[in-house]
Coordinates of C-alpha atoms in Angstrom, one line a residue:
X1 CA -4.1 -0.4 23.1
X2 CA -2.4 -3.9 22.9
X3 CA 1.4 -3.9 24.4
X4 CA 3.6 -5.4 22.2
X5 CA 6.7 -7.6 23.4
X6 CA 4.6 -8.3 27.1
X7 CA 7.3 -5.7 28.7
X8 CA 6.7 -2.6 30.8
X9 CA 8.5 -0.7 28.5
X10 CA 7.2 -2.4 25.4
X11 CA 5.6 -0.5 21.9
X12 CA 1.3 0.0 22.2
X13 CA 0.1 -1.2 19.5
X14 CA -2.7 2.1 18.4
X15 CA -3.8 3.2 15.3
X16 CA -1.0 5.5 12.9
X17 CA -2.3 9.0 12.6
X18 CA -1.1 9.6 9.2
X19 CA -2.9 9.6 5.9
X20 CA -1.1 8.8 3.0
X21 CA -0.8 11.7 -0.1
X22 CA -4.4 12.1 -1.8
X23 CA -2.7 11.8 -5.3
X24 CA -2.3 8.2 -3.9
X25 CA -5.7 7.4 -5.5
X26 CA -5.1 8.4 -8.4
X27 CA -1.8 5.8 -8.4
X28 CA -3.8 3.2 -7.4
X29 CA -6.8 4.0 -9.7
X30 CA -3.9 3.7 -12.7
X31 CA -2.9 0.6 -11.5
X32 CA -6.2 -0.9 -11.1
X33 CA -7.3 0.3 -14.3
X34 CA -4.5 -1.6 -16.4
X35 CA -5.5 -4.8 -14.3
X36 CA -8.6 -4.8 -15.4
X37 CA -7.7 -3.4 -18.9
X38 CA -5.5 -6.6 -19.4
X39 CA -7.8 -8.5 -18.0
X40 CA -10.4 -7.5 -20.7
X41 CA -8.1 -7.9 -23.6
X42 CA -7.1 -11.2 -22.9
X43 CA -10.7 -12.3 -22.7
X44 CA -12.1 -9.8 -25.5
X45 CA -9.3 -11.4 -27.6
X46 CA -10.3 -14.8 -27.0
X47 CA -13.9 -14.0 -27.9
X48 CA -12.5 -12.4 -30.8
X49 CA -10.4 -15.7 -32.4
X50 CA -12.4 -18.1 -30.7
X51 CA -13.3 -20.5 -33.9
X52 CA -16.5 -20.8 -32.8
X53 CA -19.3 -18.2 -31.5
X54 CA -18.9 -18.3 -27.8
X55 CA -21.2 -16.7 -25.9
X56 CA -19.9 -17.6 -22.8
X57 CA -16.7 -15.6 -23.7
X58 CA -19.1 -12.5 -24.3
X59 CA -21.2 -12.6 -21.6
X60 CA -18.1 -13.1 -19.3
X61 CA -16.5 -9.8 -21.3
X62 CA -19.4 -8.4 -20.0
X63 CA -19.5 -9.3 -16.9
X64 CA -16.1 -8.8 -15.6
X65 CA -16.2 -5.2 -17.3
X66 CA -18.7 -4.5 -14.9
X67 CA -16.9 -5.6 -11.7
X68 CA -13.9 -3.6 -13.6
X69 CA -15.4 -0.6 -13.1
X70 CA -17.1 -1.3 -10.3
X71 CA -12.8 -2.1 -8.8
X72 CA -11.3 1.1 -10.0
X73 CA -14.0 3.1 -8.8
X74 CA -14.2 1.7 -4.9
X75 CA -11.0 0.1 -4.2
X76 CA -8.6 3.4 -4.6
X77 CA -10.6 5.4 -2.2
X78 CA -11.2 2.7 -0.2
X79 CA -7.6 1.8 0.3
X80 CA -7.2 5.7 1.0
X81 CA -9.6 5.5 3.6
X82 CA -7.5 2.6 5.3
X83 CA -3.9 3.0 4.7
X84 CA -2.3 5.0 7.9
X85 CA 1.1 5.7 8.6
X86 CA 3.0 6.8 11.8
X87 CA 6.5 7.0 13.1
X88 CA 7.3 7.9 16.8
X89 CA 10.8 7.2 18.6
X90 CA 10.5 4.1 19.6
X91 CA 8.2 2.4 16.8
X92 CA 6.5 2.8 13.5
X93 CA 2.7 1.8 13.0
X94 CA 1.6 1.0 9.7
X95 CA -2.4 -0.1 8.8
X96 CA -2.9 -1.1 5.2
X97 CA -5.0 -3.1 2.7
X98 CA -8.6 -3.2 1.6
X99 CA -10.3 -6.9 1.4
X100 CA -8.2 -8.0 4.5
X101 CA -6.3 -5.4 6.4
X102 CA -2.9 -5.6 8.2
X103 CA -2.2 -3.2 11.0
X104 CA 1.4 -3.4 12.4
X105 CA 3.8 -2.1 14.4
X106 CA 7.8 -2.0 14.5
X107 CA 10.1 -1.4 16.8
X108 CA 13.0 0.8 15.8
X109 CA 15.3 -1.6 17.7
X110 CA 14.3 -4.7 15.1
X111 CA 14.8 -2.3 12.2
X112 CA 17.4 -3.7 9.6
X113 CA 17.0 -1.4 6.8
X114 CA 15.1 1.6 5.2
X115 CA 14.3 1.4 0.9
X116 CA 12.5 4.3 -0.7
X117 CA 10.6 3.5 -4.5
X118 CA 9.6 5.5 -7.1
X119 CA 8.1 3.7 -10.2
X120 CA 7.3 6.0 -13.2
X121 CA 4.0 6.6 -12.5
X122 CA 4.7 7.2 -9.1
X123 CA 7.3 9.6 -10.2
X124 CA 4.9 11.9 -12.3
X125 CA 2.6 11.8 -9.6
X126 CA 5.3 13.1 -6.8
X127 CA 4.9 9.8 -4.8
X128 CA 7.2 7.4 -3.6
X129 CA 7.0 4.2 -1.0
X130 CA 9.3 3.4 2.3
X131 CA 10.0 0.0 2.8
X132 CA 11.1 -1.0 6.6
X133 CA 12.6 -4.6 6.2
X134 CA 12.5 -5.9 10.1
X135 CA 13.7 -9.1 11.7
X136 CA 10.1 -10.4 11.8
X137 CA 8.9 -13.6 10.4
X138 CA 6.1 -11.4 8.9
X139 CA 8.2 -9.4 6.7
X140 CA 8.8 -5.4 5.9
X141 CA 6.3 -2.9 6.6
X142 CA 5.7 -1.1 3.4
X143 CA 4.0 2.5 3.3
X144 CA 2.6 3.3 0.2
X145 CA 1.6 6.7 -1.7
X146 CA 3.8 9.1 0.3
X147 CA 5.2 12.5 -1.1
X148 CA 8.2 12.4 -2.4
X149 CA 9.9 14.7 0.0
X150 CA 7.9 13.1 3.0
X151 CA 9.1 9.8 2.2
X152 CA 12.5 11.2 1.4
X153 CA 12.4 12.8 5.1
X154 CA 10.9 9.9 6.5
X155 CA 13.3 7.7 5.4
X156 CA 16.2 9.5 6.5
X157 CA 14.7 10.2 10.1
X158 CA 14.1 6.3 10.5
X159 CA 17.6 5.6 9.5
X160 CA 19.2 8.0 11.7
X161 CA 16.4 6.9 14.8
X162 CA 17.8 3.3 14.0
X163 CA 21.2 4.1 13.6
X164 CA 20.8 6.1 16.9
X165 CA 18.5 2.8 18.7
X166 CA 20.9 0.2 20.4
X167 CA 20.4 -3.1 19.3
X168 CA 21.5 -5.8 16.7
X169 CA 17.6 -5.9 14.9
X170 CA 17.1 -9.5 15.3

């Protein structure tokens, strides 16, 4: 474990414990599937109208269709396999992505504020994301592909924690 802030009493920096929902795959497959979908039309349609026979176009069609479904089939369960989620009193521990992962931690004393979002897909799945916007330089932490009623719990346990946490969060 890797202390953060150099103190004695500073946040260890360990792996979350918490999966995300398993429905979260199938959110992720949808949107990785419409990528790819849009990708193929916009190519397939310039094969299509090209003014002259382009084989090029074809073979790329081809090509990237292949990588398509090669995408929607890993990347989902890979990102399940990665994304991790954990709050304790005094921090919360996120690890995420799936070409280049991000593991962070944040204290509840540099906590600003606390968004939950539902998309529509999201909300016909029962999901929904937290958002923790920080004081750092690097941003929010964002935990994806929660239930609804964890995230809506989750949410409203980091807000009273911060609430609760002295501090200004810069």
């Amino acid at each position: 474990m890797i202390d953060v802030g150099g103190t004695e009493g500073g946040v260890r920096l360990r792996p979350p414990r918490h999966r995300v929902a398993r429905r979260a795959v199938l959110w992720w497959s949808c949107q990785a599937a419409s990528r790819v979908v849009v990708l193929l039309a916009a190519v397939g349609f310039g094969a299509w109208w090209s003014p002259f026979p382009n084989r090029a176009l074809v073979i790329a069609l081809i090509v990237l269709g292949v990588l398509g479904i090669g995408y929607v089939a890993v990347m989902p369960w890979w990102r399940y396999r990665v994304h991790r989620w954990e709050t304790t009193d005094s921090a919360v521990y996120t690890a995420a992505g799936w070409l280049s992962r991000e593991w962070r931690v944040a204290p509840m004393s540099r906590i600003q504020t606390v968004d939950t979002a539902r998309g529509p897909l999201q909300r016909a799945l029962g999901l929904s994301s937290v958002t923790v916007t920080t004081a750092s330089a690097a941003g929010p932490l964002t935990i994806d592909g929660l239930e609804r009623d964890v995230a809506a719990d989750l949410a409203e346990r980091l807000t009273r924690t911060t609430q609760a946490t002295p501090g200004d969060a810069t």
